[in-house]
Amino acid sequence: MRAIPPVKHDDSQQKHKCMYVVSKMGSCRDCLTRIPYATFIATVLCFIGIGVFCGTVYRGATLANLILLDVFHVQVEWIGIMRLLLIILGGIMACLALIMLVVGCLATGSTRHTVYRAWKARVGGRLSCAIFLGMSYILFYVWVGILVCLTMVTLIFTLFWGLCVDNQRRHDRPCISFVQFDWLFPNGTTVDDLQVCGPEELKLFCKDYVEVAEVSFILSTVASFVVALALVHYLMCLASNYAYIRDQEKISDLQEMQYLHESIMK
């Protein structure tokens, strides 16, 4: 019988496959090192906070305005203006979050070595980081102020809801009096308007308006805290990126000096 020749393995093909897999792993690793994880987390927090904030503030401010109009018969125009300003602030904050994410991508990993190789590019990178660092610092205090204001509004609506619960437990009180809270209402509000009486008006005030508005303002308060926390993340990331770009300038200067020294020695 004729002997079966041994099967020869194609070593070159296996080596080619291994080199292909290694190159793919290297490219994936290089892509992962280009992602600014801290800035990305801050951006996710910022977008979640902004989305919840805009929706809940719009809902809560609308209900607060309806309470003043339908229950207390008072028209306050500045509530609509503040609602619009807060929505605009949320949109501006979302745009700045995207820009700061781009700045973080440019200052991370091998992208930093490619983008900030020239002297003018390094100066521009440091300047952009410094500008956004200052803007984030100012916006942080703005959002802390919004957080404090929303906390006060939430406490007021929680107090109103407590009055509603107390009125439901005590059937001998057909009205809820807000005379002791007249400082919360505009000047000229009559004593009769500060009385919420009747089952229909009580249901309109407590169930339809205050209960929903309280939840909306609680969520908006939490959302403003999340945005302030995201700004703290941005402050740390921008300060770190500024230092990295400055160190990149020092490394480039050392490389140029080494190149000149080697040229002179040759």
PDB file of C-alpha atoms in Angstrom:
ATOM      1  CA  MET A   1       0.000   0.000   0.000  1.00  0.00           C
ATOM      2  CA  ARG A   2       1.139   3.521  -0.801  1.00  0.00           C
ATOM      3  CA  ALA A   3       1.912   5.584   2.296  1.00  0.00           C
ATOM      4  CA  ILE A   4      -0.170   8.730   2.839  1.00  0.00           C
ATOM      5  CA  PRO A   5       2.097  11.762   2.770  1.00  0.00           C
ATOM      6  CA  PRO A   6       1.957  13.920   5.926  1.00  0.00           C
ATOM      7  CA  VAL A   7      -0.112  17.061   5.723  1.00  0.00           C
ATOM      8  CA  LYS A   8       2.061  20.143   5.640  1.00  0.00           C
ATOM      9  CA  HIS A   9       0.766  23.054   7.664  1.00  0.00           C
ATOM     10  CA  ASP A  10       0.952  26.451   6.091  1.00  0.00           C
ATOM     11  CA  ASP A  11       3.026  28.265   8.721  1.00  0.00           C
ATOM     12  CA  SER A  12       3.117  31.467   6.713  1.00  0.00           C
ATOM     13  CA  GLN A  13      -0.686  31.621   6.556  1.00  0.00           C
ATOM     14  CA  GLN A  14      -0.973  31.091  10.315  1.00  0.00           C
ATOM     15  CA  LYS A  15       1.609  33.783  10.966  1.00  0.00           C
ATOM     16  CA  HIS A  16      -0.297  36.133   8.687  1.00  0.00           C
ATOM     17  CA  LYS A  17      -3.521  35.476  10.612  1.00  0.00           C
ATOM     18  CA  CYS A  18      -1.773  36.025  13.934  1.00  0.00           C
ATOM     19  CA  MET A  19      -0.260  39.280  12.722  1.00  0.00           C
ATOM     20  CA  TYR A  20      -3.685  40.385  11.468  1.00  0.00           C
ATOM     21  CA  VAL A  21      -5.299  39.635  14.845  1.00  0.00           C
ATOM     22  CA  VAL A  22      -2.501  41.426  16.711  1.00  0.00           C
ATOM     23  CA  SER A  23      -2.813  44.470  14.455  1.00  0.00           C
ATOM     24  CA  LYS A  24      -6.572  44.544  14.999  1.00  0.00           C
ATOM     25  CA  MET A  25      -6.097  44.320  18.773  1.00  0.00           C
ATOM     26  CA  GLY A  26      -3.525  47.085  18.616  1.00  0.00           C
ATOM     27  CA  SER A  27      -5.839  49.356  16.640  1.00  0.00           C
ATOM     28  CA  CYS A  28      -8.683  48.696  19.104  1.00  0.00           C
ATOM     29  CA  ARG A  29      -6.367  49.434  22.010  1.00  0.00           C
ATOM     30  CA  ASP A  30      -5.273  52.643  20.307  1.00  0.00           C
ATOM     31  CA  CYS A  31      -8.908  53.692  19.823  1.00  0.00           C
ATOM     32  CA  LEU A  32      -9.690  52.979  23.476  1.00  0.00           C
ATOM     33  CA  THR A  33      -6.788  55.155  24.619  1.00  0.00           C
ATOM     34  CA  ARG A  34      -8.189  58.060  22.574  1.00  0.00           C
ATOM     35  CA  ILE A  35     -11.489  58.145  24.521  1.00  0.00           C
ATOM     36  CA  PRO A  36     -11.668  60.759  27.325  1.00  0.00           C
ATOM     37  CA  TYR A  37     -13.558  58.606  29.807  1.00  0.00           C
ATOM     38  CA  ALA A  38     -13.812  61.233  32.563  1.00  0.00           C
ATOM     39  CA  THR A  39     -15.098  63.886  30.151  1.00  0.00           C
ATOM     40  CA  PHE A  40     -17.482  61.351  28.608  1.00  0.00           C
ATOM     41  CA  ILE A  41     -18.936  60.504  32.032  1.00  0.00           C
ATOM     42  CA  ALA A  42     -19.335  64.219  32.770  1.00  0.00           C
ATOM     43  CA  THR A  43     -21.114  64.700  29.428  1.00  0.00           C
ATOM     44  CA  VAL A  44     -23.510  61.820  30.107  1.00  0.00           C
ATOM     45  CA  LEU A  45     -24.302  63.245  33.549  1.00  0.00           C
ATOM     46  CA  CYS A  46     -24.785  66.698  32.049  1.00  0.00           C
ATOM     47  CA  PHE A  47     -27.168  65.506  29.329  1.00  0.00           C
ATOM     48  CA  ILE A  48     -29.226  63.439  31.775  1.00  0.00           C
ATOM     49  CA  GLY A  49     -29.434  66.361  34.180  1.00  0.00           C
ATOM     50  CA  ILE A  50     -30.274  68.886  31.460  1.00  0.00           C
ATOM     51  CA  GLY A  51     -32.979  66.667  29.954  1.00  0.00           C
ATOM     52  CA  VAL A  52     -34.700  66.034  33.282  1.00  0.00           C
ATOM     53  CA  PHE A  53     -34.217  69.660  34.360  1.00  0.00           C
ATOM     54  CA  CYS A  54     -35.781  71.209  31.261  1.00  0.00           C
ATOM     55  CA  GLY A  55     -38.786  68.886  31.294  1.00  0.00           C
ATOM     56  CA  THR A  56     -39.538  69.143  35.011  1.00  0.00           C
ATOM     57  CA  VAL A  57     -38.893  72.884  35.298  1.00  0.00           C
ATOM     58  CA  TYR A  58     -41.208  73.574  32.376  1.00  0.00           C
ATOM     59  CA  ARG A  59     -43.911  71.400  33.924  1.00  0.00           C
ATOM     60  CA  GLY A  60     -43.462  72.774  37.437  1.00  0.00           C
ATOM     61  CA  ALA A  61     -43.394  76.428  36.370  1.00  0.00           C
ATOM     62  CA  THR A  62     -46.509  75.910  34.249  1.00  0.00           C
ATOM     63  CA  LEU A  63     -48.372  74.364  37.188  1.00  0.00           C
ATOM     64  CA  ALA A  64     -47.211  77.135  39.537  1.00  0.00           C
ATOM     65  CA  ASN A  65     -48.543  79.720  37.103  1.00  0.00           C
ATOM     66  CA  LEU A  66     -51.850  77.854  36.837  1.00  0.00           C
ATOM     67  CA  ILE A  67     -52.137  77.755  40.639  1.00  0.00           C
ATOM     68  CA  LEU A  68     -51.776  81.520  40.818  1.00  0.00           C
ATOM     69  CA  LEU A  69     -54.257  82.081  37.979  1.00  0.00           C
ATOM     70  CA  ASP A  70     -56.969  79.509  38.701  1.00  0.00           C
ATOM     71  CA  VAL A  71     -56.838  79.289  42.503  1.00  0.00           C
ATOM     72  CA  PHE A  72     -55.537  82.610  43.811  1.00  0.00           C
ATOM     73  CA  HIS A  73     -56.630  84.711  40.803  1.00  0.00           C
ATOM     74  CA  VAL A  74     -53.219  86.376  40.527  1.00  0.00           C
ATOM     75  CA  GLN A  75     -51.319  86.911  37.292  1.00  0.00           C
ATOM     76  CA  VAL A  76     -47.511  86.813  37.522  1.00  0.00           C
ATOM     77  CA  GLU A  77     -45.665  87.406  34.263  1.00  0.00           C
ATOM     78  CA  TRP A  78     -42.124  86.777  35.473  1.00  0.00           C
ATOM     79  CA  ILE A  79     -42.767  83.049  35.960  1.00  0.00           C
ATOM     80  CA  GLY A  80     -43.069  82.550  32.203  1.00  0.00           C
ATOM     81  CA  ILE A  81     -39.944  84.642  31.624  1.00  0.00           C
ATOM     82  CA  MET A  82     -37.934  82.630  34.164  1.00  0.00           C
ATOM     83  CA  ARG A  83     -39.190  79.392  32.630  1.00  0.00           C
ATOM     84  CA  LEU A  84     -37.978  80.495  29.194  1.00  0.00           C
ATOM     85  CA  LEU A  85     -34.604  81.638  30.551  1.00  0.00           C
ATOM     86  CA  LEU A  86     -34.023  78.326  32.326  1.00  0.00           C
ATOM     87  CA  ILE A  87     -34.856  76.356  29.172  1.00  0.00           C
ATOM     88  CA  ILE A  88     -32.434  78.536  27.167  1.00  0.00           C
ATOM     89  CA  LEU A  89     -29.766  78.020  29.841  1.00  0.00           C
ATOM     90  CA  GLY A  90     -30.271  74.272  29.573  1.00  0.00           C
ATOM     91  CA  GLY A  91     -29.807  74.383  25.786  1.00  0.00           C
ATOM     92  CA  ILE A  92     -26.640  76.478  26.107  1.00  0.00           C
ATOM     93  CA  MET A  93     -25.313  74.070  28.723  1.00  0.00           C
ATOM     94  CA  ALA A  94     -25.924  71.094  26.420  1.00  0.00           C
ATOM     95  CA  CYS A  95     -24.020  72.787  23.571  1.00  0.00           C
ATOM     96  CA  LEU A  96     -21.102  73.616  25.876  1.00  0.00           C
ATOM     97  CA  ALA A  97     -21.047  70.010  27.079  1.00  0.00           C
ATOM     98  CA  LEU A  98     -20.605  68.787  23.496  1.00  0.00           C
ATOM     99  CA  ILE A  99     -17.830  71.325  22.845  1.00  0.00           C
ATOM    100  CA  MET A 100     -16.004  70.350  26.044  1.00  0.00           C
ATOM    101  CA  LEU A 101     -16.276  66.688  25.033  1.00  0.00           C
ATOM    102  CA  VAL A 102     -14.570  67.548  21.726  1.00  0.00           C
ATOM    103  CA  VAL A 103     -11.851  69.457  23.609  1.00  0.00           C
ATOM    104  CA  GLY A 104     -11.364  66.431  25.840  1.00  0.00           C
ATOM    105  CA  CYS A 105     -11.058  64.112  22.824  1.00  0.00           C
ATOM    106  CA  LEU A 106      -8.411  66.352  21.256  1.00  0.00           C
ATOM    107  CA  ALA A 107      -6.357  66.359  24.466  1.00  0.00           C
ATOM    108  CA  THR A 108      -6.435  62.604  25.131  1.00  0.00           C
ATOM    109  CA  GLY A 109      -4.009  59.852  24.134  1.00  0.00           C
ATOM    110  CA  SER A 110      -2.224  59.823  20.807  1.00  0.00           C
ATOM    111  CA  THR A 111      -4.671  62.407  19.444  1.00  0.00           C
ATOM    112  CA  ARG A 112      -2.982  64.986  21.661  1.00  0.00           C
ATOM    113  CA  HIS A 113       0.434  64.156  20.196  1.00  0.00           C
ATOM    114  CA  THR A 114      -0.958  64.514  16.668  1.00  0.00           C
ATOM    115  CA  VAL A 115      -3.079  67.641  17.086  1.00  0.00           C
ATOM    116  CA  TYR A 116      -0.860  69.670  19.407  1.00  0.00           C
ATOM    117  CA  ARG A 117       2.425  69.057  17.660  1.00  0.00           C
ATOM    118  CA  ALA A 118       2.883  72.604  16.357  1.00  0.00           C
ATOM    119  CA  TRP A 119       3.521  75.565  18.644  1.00  0.00           C
ATOM    120  CA  LYS A 120       0.419  77.493  17.567  1.00  0.00           C
ATOM    121  CA  ALA A 121      -1.773  74.435  18.068  1.00  0.00           C
ATOM    122  CA  ARG A 122      -0.472  74.000  21.630  1.00  0.00           C
ATOM    123  CA  VAL A 123      -1.133  77.661  22.420  1.00  0.00           C
ATOM    124  CA  GLY A 124      -4.649  77.356  20.988  1.00  0.00           C
ATOM    125  CA  GLY A 125      -5.282  74.182  22.966  1.00  0.00           C
ATOM    126  CA  ARG A 126      -4.154  75.734  26.236  1.00  0.00           C
ATOM    127  CA  LEU A 127      -6.190  78.859  25.529  1.00  0.00           C
ATOM    128  CA  SER A 128      -9.342  76.856  24.776  1.00  0.00           C
ATOM    129  CA  CYS A 129      -8.912  74.805  27.950  1.00  0.00           C
ATOM    130  CA  ALA A 130      -8.420  77.987  29.986  1.00  0.00           C
ATOM    131  CA  ILE A 131     -11.526  79.629  28.479  1.00  0.00           C
ATOM    132  CA  PHE A 132     -13.759  76.615  29.096  1.00  0.00           C
ATOM    133  CA  LEU A 133     -12.259  76.239  32.564  1.00  0.00           C
ATOM    134  CA  GLY A 134     -13.365  79.773  33.420  1.00  0.00           C
ATOM    135  CA  MET A 135     -16.797  79.266  31.870  1.00  0.00           C
ATOM    136  CA  SER A 136     -17.294  76.025  33.800  1.00  0.00           C
ATOM    137  CA  TYR A 137     -16.287  77.770  37.016  1.00  0.00           C
ATOM    138  CA  ILE A 138     -18.877  80.519  36.476  1.00  0.00           C
ATOM    139  CA  LEU A 139     -21.585  78.072  35.375  1.00  0.00           C
ATOM    140  CA  PHE A 140     -20.954  75.962  38.466  1.00  0.00           C
ATOM    141  CA  TYR A 141     -21.937  78.845  40.726  1.00  0.00           C
ATOM    142  CA  VAL A 142     -24.914  79.630  38.481  1.00  0.00           C
ATOM    143  CA  TRP A 143     -26.216  76.087  38.840  1.00  0.00           C
ATOM    144  CA  VAL A 144     -25.543  76.094  42.574  1.00  0.00           C
ATOM    145  CA  GLY A 145     -27.727  79.213  42.779  1.00  0.00           C
ATOM    146  CA  ILE A 146     -30.426  77.451  40.729  1.00  0.00           C
ATOM    147  CA  LEU A 147     -30.140  74.452  43.060  1.00  0.00           C
ATOM    148  CA  VAL A 148     -30.659  76.648  46.128  1.00  0.00           C
ATOM    149  CA  CYS A 149     -33.674  78.413  44.567  1.00  0.00           C
ATOM    150  CA  LEU A 150     -35.288  75.145  43.495  1.00  0.00           C
ATOM    151  CA  THR A 151     -34.716  73.698  46.957  1.00  0.00           C
ATOM    152  CA  MET A 152     -36.634  76.620  48.460  1.00  0.00           C
ATOM    153  CA  VAL A 153     -39.451  76.233  45.911  1.00  0.00           C
ATOM    154  CA  THR A 154     -39.617  72.496  46.626  1.00  0.00           C
ATOM    155  CA  LEU A 155     -39.883  73.162  50.359  1.00  0.00           C
ATOM    156  CA  ILE A 156     -42.743  75.617  49.739  1.00  0.00           C
ATOM    157  CA  PHE A 157     -44.692  73.108  47.647  1.00  0.00           C
ATOM    158  CA  THR A 158     -43.989  70.387  50.209  1.00  0.00           C
ATOM    159  CA  LEU A 159     -45.481  72.704  52.825  1.00  0.00           C
ATOM    160  CA  PHE A 160     -48.523  73.262  50.605  1.00  0.00           C
ATOM    161  CA  TRP A 161     -48.959  69.522  50.192  1.00  0.00           C
ATOM    162  CA  GLY A 162     -48.736  69.107  53.969  1.00  0.00           C
ATOM    163  CA  LEU A 163     -51.571  71.604  54.348  1.00  0.00           C
ATOM    164  CA  CYS A 164     -53.606  69.606  51.834  1.00  0.00           C
ATOM    165  CA  VAL A 165     -53.022  66.353  53.719  1.00  0.00           C
ATOM    166  CA  ASP A 166     -53.931  68.012  57.016  1.00  0.00           C
ATOM    167  CA  ASN A 167     -57.130  69.387  55.482  1.00  0.00           C
ATOM    168  CA  GLN A 168     -58.112  65.931  54.225  1.00  0.00           C
ATOM    169  CA  ARG A 169     -57.670  64.453  57.708  1.00  0.00           C
ATOM    170  CA  ARG A 170     -59.652  67.176  59.454  1.00  0.00           C
ATOM    171  CA  HIS A 171     -63.127  67.296  57.937  1.00  0.00           C
ATOM    172  CA  ASP A 172     -64.178  70.213  60.144  1.00  0.00           C
ATOM    173  CA  ARG A 173     -62.010  72.605  58.112  1.00  0.00           C
ATOM    174  CA  PRO A 174     -63.659  73.321  54.739  1.00  0.00           C
ATOM    175  CA  CYS A 175     -60.955  75.793  53.683  1.00  0.00           C
ATOM    176  CA  ILE A 176     -57.189  76.104  53.524  1.00  0.00           C
ATOM    177  CA  SER A 177     -56.027  79.544  54.575  1.00  0.00           C
ATOM    178  CA  PHE A 178     -52.846  81.058  53.164  1.00  0.00           C
ATOM    179  CA  VAL A 179     -53.159  84.339  55.036  1.00  0.00           C
ATOM    180  CA  GLN A 180     -50.020  83.540  57.044  1.00  0.00           C
ATOM    181  CA  PHE A 181     -48.167  83.075  53.743  1.00  0.00           C
ATOM    182  CA  ASP A 182     -49.243  86.375  52.226  1.00  0.00           C
ATOM    183  CA  TRP A 183     -45.580  87.332  51.783  1.00  0.00           C
ATOM    184  CA  LEU A 184     -45.367  84.700  49.039  1.00  0.00           C
ATOM    185  CA  PHE A 185     -48.012  86.448  46.941  1.00  0.00           C
ATOM    186  CA  PRO A 186     -47.911  89.768  45.056  1.00  0.00           C
ATOM    187  CA  ASN A 187     -48.994  92.968  46.732  1.00  0.00           C
ATOM    188  CA  GLY A 188     -52.697  93.663  46.465  1.00  0.00           C
ATOM    189  CA  THR A 189     -53.808  90.044  46.885  1.00  0.00           C
ATOM    190  CA  THR A 190     -57.050  90.069  48.877  1.00  0.00           C
ATOM    191  CA  VAL A 191     -57.768  87.909  51.908  1.00  0.00           C
ATOM    192  CA  ASP A 192     -60.596  86.145  50.058  1.00  0.00           C
ATOM    193  CA  ASP A 193     -58.188  85.098  47.309  1.00  0.00           C
ATOM    194  CA  LEU A 194     -55.898  83.583  49.950  1.00  0.00           C
ATOM    195  CA  GLN A 195     -58.657  81.159  50.987  1.00  0.00           C
ATOM    196  CA  VAL A 196     -59.003  77.864  49.103  1.00  0.00           C
ATOM    197  CA  CYS A 197     -62.542  76.656  49.802  1.00  0.00           C
ATOM    198  CA  GLY A 198     -64.941  74.128  48.347  1.00  0.00           C
ATOM    199  CA  PRO A 199     -64.359  70.541  47.207  1.00  0.00           C
ATOM    200  CA  GLU A 200     -63.790  71.475  43.570  1.00  0.00           C
ATOM    201  CA  GLU A 201     -61.261  74.190  44.347  1.00  0.00           C
ATOM    202  CA  LEU A 202     -59.500  71.995  46.912  1.00  0.00           C
ATOM    203  CA  LYS A 203     -59.247  69.151  44.399  1.00  0.00           C
ATOM    204  CA  LEU A 204     -57.962  71.554  41.759  1.00  0.00           C
ATOM    205  CA  PHE A 205     -55.342  72.959  44.111  1.00  0.00           C
ATOM    206  CA  CYS A 206     -54.196  69.817  45.919  1.00  0.00           C
ATOM    207  CA  LYS A 207     -54.682  66.909  43.544  1.00  0.00           C
ATOM    208  CA  ASP A 208     -54.322  68.504  40.120  1.00  0.00           C
ATOM    209  CA  TYR A 209     -51.657  71.130  40.786  1.00  0.00           C
ATOM    210  CA  VAL A 210     -49.680  70.842  44.040  1.00  0.00           C
ATOM    211  CA  GLU A 211     -49.155  67.074  43.993  1.00  0.00           C
ATOM    212  CA  VAL A 212     -47.764  67.068  40.452  1.00  0.00           C
ATOM    213  CA  ALA A 213     -45.815  70.305  40.893  1.00  0.00           C
ATOM    214  CA  GLU A 214     -44.088  69.009  44.028  1.00  0.00           C
ATOM    215  CA  VAL A 215     -42.812  65.927  42.199  1.00  0.00           C
ATOM    216  CA  SER A 216     -41.682  68.082  39.264  1.00  0.00           C
ATOM    217  CA  PHE A 217     -39.712  70.448  41.482  1.00  0.00           C
ATOM    218  CA  ILE A 218     -38.129  67.578  43.419  1.00  0.00           C
ATOM    219  CA  LEU A 219     -36.911  66.058  40.147  1.00  0.00           C
ATOM    220  CA  SER A 220     -35.684  69.429  38.878  1.00  0.00           C
ATOM    221  CA  THR A 221     -33.743  69.954  42.123  1.00  0.00           C
ATOM    222  CA  VAL A 222     -32.053  66.566  41.761  1.00  0.00           C
ATOM    223  CA  ALA A 223     -31.342  67.304  38.080  1.00  0.00           C
ATOM    224  CA  SER A 224     -29.718  70.648  38.907  1.00  0.00           C
ATOM    225  CA  PHE A 225     -27.510  68.866  41.446  1.00  0.00           C
ATOM    226  CA  VAL A 226     -26.478  66.371  38.746  1.00  0.00           C
ATOM    227  CA  VAL A 227     -25.584  69.230  36.371  1.00  0.00           C
ATOM    228  CA  ALA A 228     -23.517  70.919  39.101  1.00  0.00           C
ATOM    229  CA  LEU A 229     -21.750  67.600  39.723  1.00  0.00           C
ATOM    230  CA  ALA A 230     -21.037  67.283  35.989  1.00  0.00           C
ATOM    231  CA  LEU A 231     -19.504  70.773  36.020  1.00  0.00           C
ATOM    232  CA  VAL A 232     -17.177  69.699  38.839  1.00  0.00           C
ATOM    233  CA  HIS A 233     -16.093  66.795  36.620  1.00  0.00           C
ATOM    234  CA  TYR A 234     -15.520  69.204  33.736  1.00  0.00           C
ATOM    235  CA  LEU A 235     -13.388  71.464  35.938  1.00  0.00           C
ATOM    236  CA  MET A 236     -11.119  68.572  36.882  1.00  0.00           C
ATOM    237  CA  CYS A 237     -10.926  67.285  33.297  1.00  0.00           C
ATOM    238  CA  LEU A 238     -10.137  70.694  31.792  1.00  0.00           C
ATOM    239  CA  ALA A 239      -7.448  71.381  34.388  1.00  0.00           C
ATOM    240  CA  SER A 240      -5.921  67.984  33.631  1.00  0.00           C
ATOM    241  CA  ASN A 241      -6.082  68.580  29.860  1.00  0.00           C
ATOM    242  CA  TYR A 242      -4.418  71.983  30.284  1.00  0.00           C
ATOM    243  CA  ALA A 243      -1.564  70.334  32.191  1.00  0.00           C
ATOM    244  CA  TYR A 244      -1.226  67.583  29.569  1.00  0.00           C
ATOM    245  CA  ILE A 245      -0.990  70.096  26.726  1.00  0.00           C
ATOM    246  CA  ARG A 246       1.596  72.107  28.657  1.00  0.00           C
ATOM    247  CA  ASP A 247       3.617  68.938  29.284  1.00  0.00           C
ATOM    248  CA  GLN A 248       3.292  68.098  25.595  1.00  0.00           C
ATOM    249  CA  GLU A 249       4.956  71.441  24.822  1.00  0.00           C
ATOM    250  CA  LYS A 250       7.849  70.595  27.137  1.00  0.00           C
ATOM    251  CA  ILE A 251       8.233  67.159  25.562  1.00  0.00           C
ATOM    252  CA  SER A 252       8.255  68.685  22.075  1.00  0.00           C
ATOM    253  CA  ASP A 253      10.922  71.187  23.129  1.00  0.00           C
ATOM    254  CA  LEU A 254      13.066  68.395  24.567  1.00  0.00           C
ATOM    255  CA  GLN A 255      12.696  66.367  21.377  1.00  0.00           C
ATOM    256  CA  GLU A 256      13.751  69.349  19.274  1.00  0.00           C
ATOM    257  CA  MET A 257      16.773  69.956  21.515  1.00  0.00           C
ATOM    258  CA  GLN A 258      17.740  66.289  21.280  1.00  0.00           C
ATOM    259  CA  TYR A 259      17.369  66.386  17.499  1.00  0.00           C
ATOM    260  CA  LEU A 260      19.561  69.481  17.269  1.00  0.00           C
ATOM    261  CA  HIS A 261      22.147  67.918  19.569  1.00  0.00           C
ATOM    262  CA  GLU A 262      22.289  64.758  17.452  1.00  0.00           C
ATOM    263  CA  SER A 263      22.596  66.852  14.289  1.00  0.00           C
ATOM    264  CA  ILE A 264      25.502  68.813  15.753  1.00  0.00           C
ATOM    265  CA  MET A 265      27.255  65.643  16.905  1.00  0.00           C
ATOM    266  CA  LYS A 266      26.964  64.146  13.429  1.00  0.00           C
TER     267      LYS A 266
END
